[in-house]
Amino acid sequence: MSRSPVPLPGPSSQHKLNVEQLMEEHGDYLYSFALMRLRDAGHAEEVVQETLLSAIQGQASFRGDSAVRTWLTGILKNKVLDHFRSLSRERALFQPDTSAADSTELFVDGGHWRNPPGSWGEEPDSTLARSEFYDVLQKCLVALPERLRGIFIMREIDGLSTGELCEALGITTSNVWVMLYRARMKLRGCLEINWFNDAADQG
């Protein structure tokens, strides 16, 4: 038998709720609420976490006029709206500047490179093991145009598929291919100048 939501203690209470307590009592409900609207487990978890942190930070102002779950749901609704607003801004930001000619020039049918990027000349494991490389890589990522940096991170770090990128950003498969190509080439050029050439000179 599930427990009924318990009113949140007011600011004068000696007992303050923490994130773990809120998650135990309301986490499943909040997650289901968010997942139904966002249709993405990762985003749902993120907005629930943000909701609970906001609740903890604002619990002193909660007067107890409603149940905790009702209060948390109100916060969560705002977090979900914030997510959609952010997504709308991203879609505006990621308006494609590519053309069908770009796609034909860079790719064959199926999205494979006509002239794939070559090796950077060093084994990734040995390079990425160095903290200095991470510093240079971070600077090169920051130097990328914002939309190229965003799509590169979502693909290579967050692991989104081409289809997921198309849906999230409102662009075509060809646009994704071209933008990723440009991001990789700019990143490669930056790393060749700031890391690989320096490493070769030092060698």
Tab-separated table of C-alpha atoms in Angstrom, residues 5-139:
chain	number	residue	atom	x	y	z
A	5	PRO	CA	2.140	12.479	0.342
A	6	VAL	CA	3.205	14.160	3.567
A	7	PRO	CA	3.096	17.969	3.858
A	8	LEU	CA	6.545	19.517	3.744
A	9	PRO	CA	7.712	20.909	7.075
A	10	GLY	CA	7.626	24.682	7.304
A	11	PRO	CA	10.707	26.791	7.885
A	12	SER	CA	10.305	26.566	11.661
A	13	SER	CA	10.450	22.770	11.663
A	14	GLN	CA	13.449	21.006	13.118
A	15	HIS	CA	13.252	18.386	10.362
A	16	LYS	CA	14.208	19.326	6.835
A	17	LEU	CA	13.676	17.042	3.886
A	18	ASN	CA	16.605	16.130	1.686
A	19	VAL	CA	16.888	15.013	-1.918
A	20	GLU	CA	17.067	11.341	-0.956
A	21	GLN	CA	13.830	11.544	1.045
A	22	LEU	CA	11.984	13.348	-1.719
A	23	MET	CA	13.259	10.875	-4.294
A	24	GLU	CA	12.175	7.895	-2.209
A	25	GLU	CA	8.645	9.205	-1.659
A	26	HIS	CA	7.953	10.930	-4.978
A	27	GLY	CA	10.690	9.995	-7.452
A	28	ASP	CA	8.772	7.317	-9.364
A	29	TYR	CA	5.741	9.539	-9.816
A	30	LEU	CA	7.803	12.525	-10.940
A	31	TYR	CA	9.826	10.405	-13.345
A	32	SER	CA	6.685	8.943	-14.931
A	33	PHE	CA	5.234	12.423	-15.245
A	34	ALA	CA	8.348	13.749	-16.976
A	35	LEU	CA	8.865	10.709	-19.200
A	36	MET	CA	5.316	10.896	-20.515
A	37	ARG	CA	5.967	14.440	-21.701
A	38	LEU	CA	9.595	14.283	-22.808
A	39	ARG	CA	9.688	10.721	-24.188
A	40	ASP	CA	13.355	10.512	-23.269
A	41	ALA	CA	14.653	8.752	-20.177
A	42	GLY	CA	17.771	10.887	-19.871
A	43	HIS	CA	15.918	14.177	-20.139
A	44	ALA	CA	13.259	12.939	-17.736
A	45	GLU	CA	15.866	12.045	-15.133
A	46	GLU	CA	17.533	15.407	-15.592
A	47	VAL	CA	14.405	17.492	-15.062
A	48	VAL	CA	13.409	15.388	-12.032
A	49	GLN	CA	16.812	15.993	-10.472
A	50	GLU	CA	16.498	19.708	-11.166
A	51	THR	CA	13.019	19.670	-9.643
A	52	LEU	CA	14.186	18.036	-6.421
A	53	LEU	CA	17.126	20.397	-6.065
A	54	SER	CA	14.845	23.389	-6.612
A	55	ALA	CA	12.461	22.007	-3.999
A	56	ILE	CA	15.220	21.653	-1.435
A	57	GLN	CA	16.471	25.153	-2.132
A	58	GLY	CA	12.957	26.602	-1.879
A	59	GLN	CA	11.428	24.541	0.900
A	60	ALA	CA	11.732	27.357	3.427
A	61	SER	CA	9.160	29.344	1.439
A	62	PHE	CA	6.724	26.428	1.130
A	63	ARG	CA	3.699	27.170	3.344
A	64	GLY	CA	2.126	23.725	3.272
A	65	ASP	CA	-1.086	24.861	1.550
A	66	SER	CA	-0.881	21.800	-0.704
A	67	ALA	CA	0.591	18.316	-0.549
A	68	VAL	CA	4.281	17.932	-1.258
A	69	ARG	CA	3.559	15.969	-4.431
A	70	THR	CA	1.330	18.721	-5.792
A	71	TRP	CA	4.021	21.275	-5.015
A	72	LEU	CA	6.733	19.171	-6.647
A	73	THR	CA	4.582	18.601	-9.723
A	74	GLY	CA	4.190	22.340	-10.157
A	75	ILE	CA	7.963	22.769	-10.064
A	76	LEU	CA	8.402	19.876	-12.497
A	77	LYS	CA	5.938	21.379	-14.968
A	78	ASN	CA	8.067	24.510	-15.085
A	79	LYS	CA	11.220	22.441	-15.613
A	80	VAL	CA	9.593	20.589	-18.502
A	81	LEU	CA	8.572	23.884	-20.072
A	82	ASP	CA	12.123	25.159	-19.646
A	83	HIS	CA	13.345	22.087	-21.504
A	84	PHE	CA	11.032	22.713	-24.451
A	85	ARG	CA	11.986	26.388	-24.553
A	86	SER	CA	15.639	25.388	-24.651
A	87	LEU	CA	14.913	22.911	-27.428
A	88	SER	CA	13.165	25.612	-29.434
A	89	ARG	CA	16.173	27.895	-29.074
A	90	GLU	CA	18.459	25.061	-30.183
A	91	ARG	CA	16.347	24.424	-33.247
A	92	ALA	CA	16.589	28.088	-34.178
A	93	LEU	CA	20.334	28.004	-33.547
A	94	PHE	CA	20.831	24.876	-35.617
A	95	GLN	CA	19.116	26.137	-38.747
A	96	PRO	CA	21.110	24.474	-41.523
A	97	ASP	CA	23.493	26.408	-43.716
A	98	THR	CA	24.118	23.380	-45.915
A	99	SER	CA	22.805	22.468	-49.328
A	100	ALA	CA	22.218	19.353	-51.356
A	101	ALA	CA	25.419	20.212	-53.230
A	102	ASP	CA	27.379	20.015	-49.971
A	103	SER	CA	26.033	16.552	-49.290
A	104	THR	CA	26.752	15.302	-52.809
A	105	GLU	CA	30.284	16.689	-52.680
A	106	LEU	CA	31.198	15.153	-49.321
A	107	PHE	CA	29.241	11.899	-49.211
A	108	VAL	CA	28.129	8.992	-51.350
A	109	ASP	CA	24.778	7.260	-50.925
A	110	GLY	CA	24.322	5.949	-47.408
A	111	GLY	CA	26.304	8.707	-45.746
A	112	HIS	CA	29.812	7.317	-46.270
A	113	TRP	CA	32.674	9.762	-46.865
A	114	ARG	CA	33.867	10.314	-50.425
A	115	ASN	CA	37.270	11.185	-48.947
A	116	PRO	CA	37.276	10.050	-45.324
A	117	PRO	CA	39.436	11.874	-42.762
A	118	GLY	CA	42.816	10.231	-42.437
A	119	SER	CA	44.552	9.007	-39.302
A	120	TRP	CA	45.898	11.594	-36.899
A	121	GLY	CA	49.086	9.577	-36.824
A	122	GLU	CA	48.964	8.491	-33.197
A	123	GLU	CA	47.057	5.818	-31.334
A	124	PRO	CA	44.041	7.377	-29.555
A	125	ASP	CA	44.699	5.546	-26.303
A	126	SER	CA	48.241	6.853	-26.018
A	127	THR	CA	47.183	10.385	-26.911
A	128	LEU	CA	44.036	10.629	-24.800
A	129	ALA	CA	45.955	9.326	-21.807
A	130	ARG	CA	47.730	12.651	-21.541
A	131	SER	CA	46.094	15.411	-19.564
A	132	GLU	CA	47.770	17.964	-21.837
A	133	PHE	CA	45.825	16.608	-24.795
A	134	TYR	CA	42.540	17.055	-22.951
A	135	ASP	CA	43.424	20.697	-22.331
A	136	VAL	CA	44.116	21.295	-26.018
A	137	LEU	CA	41.026	19.348	-27.072
A	138	GLN	CA	38.847	21.433	-24.759
A	139	LYS	CA	40.226	24.656	-26.215
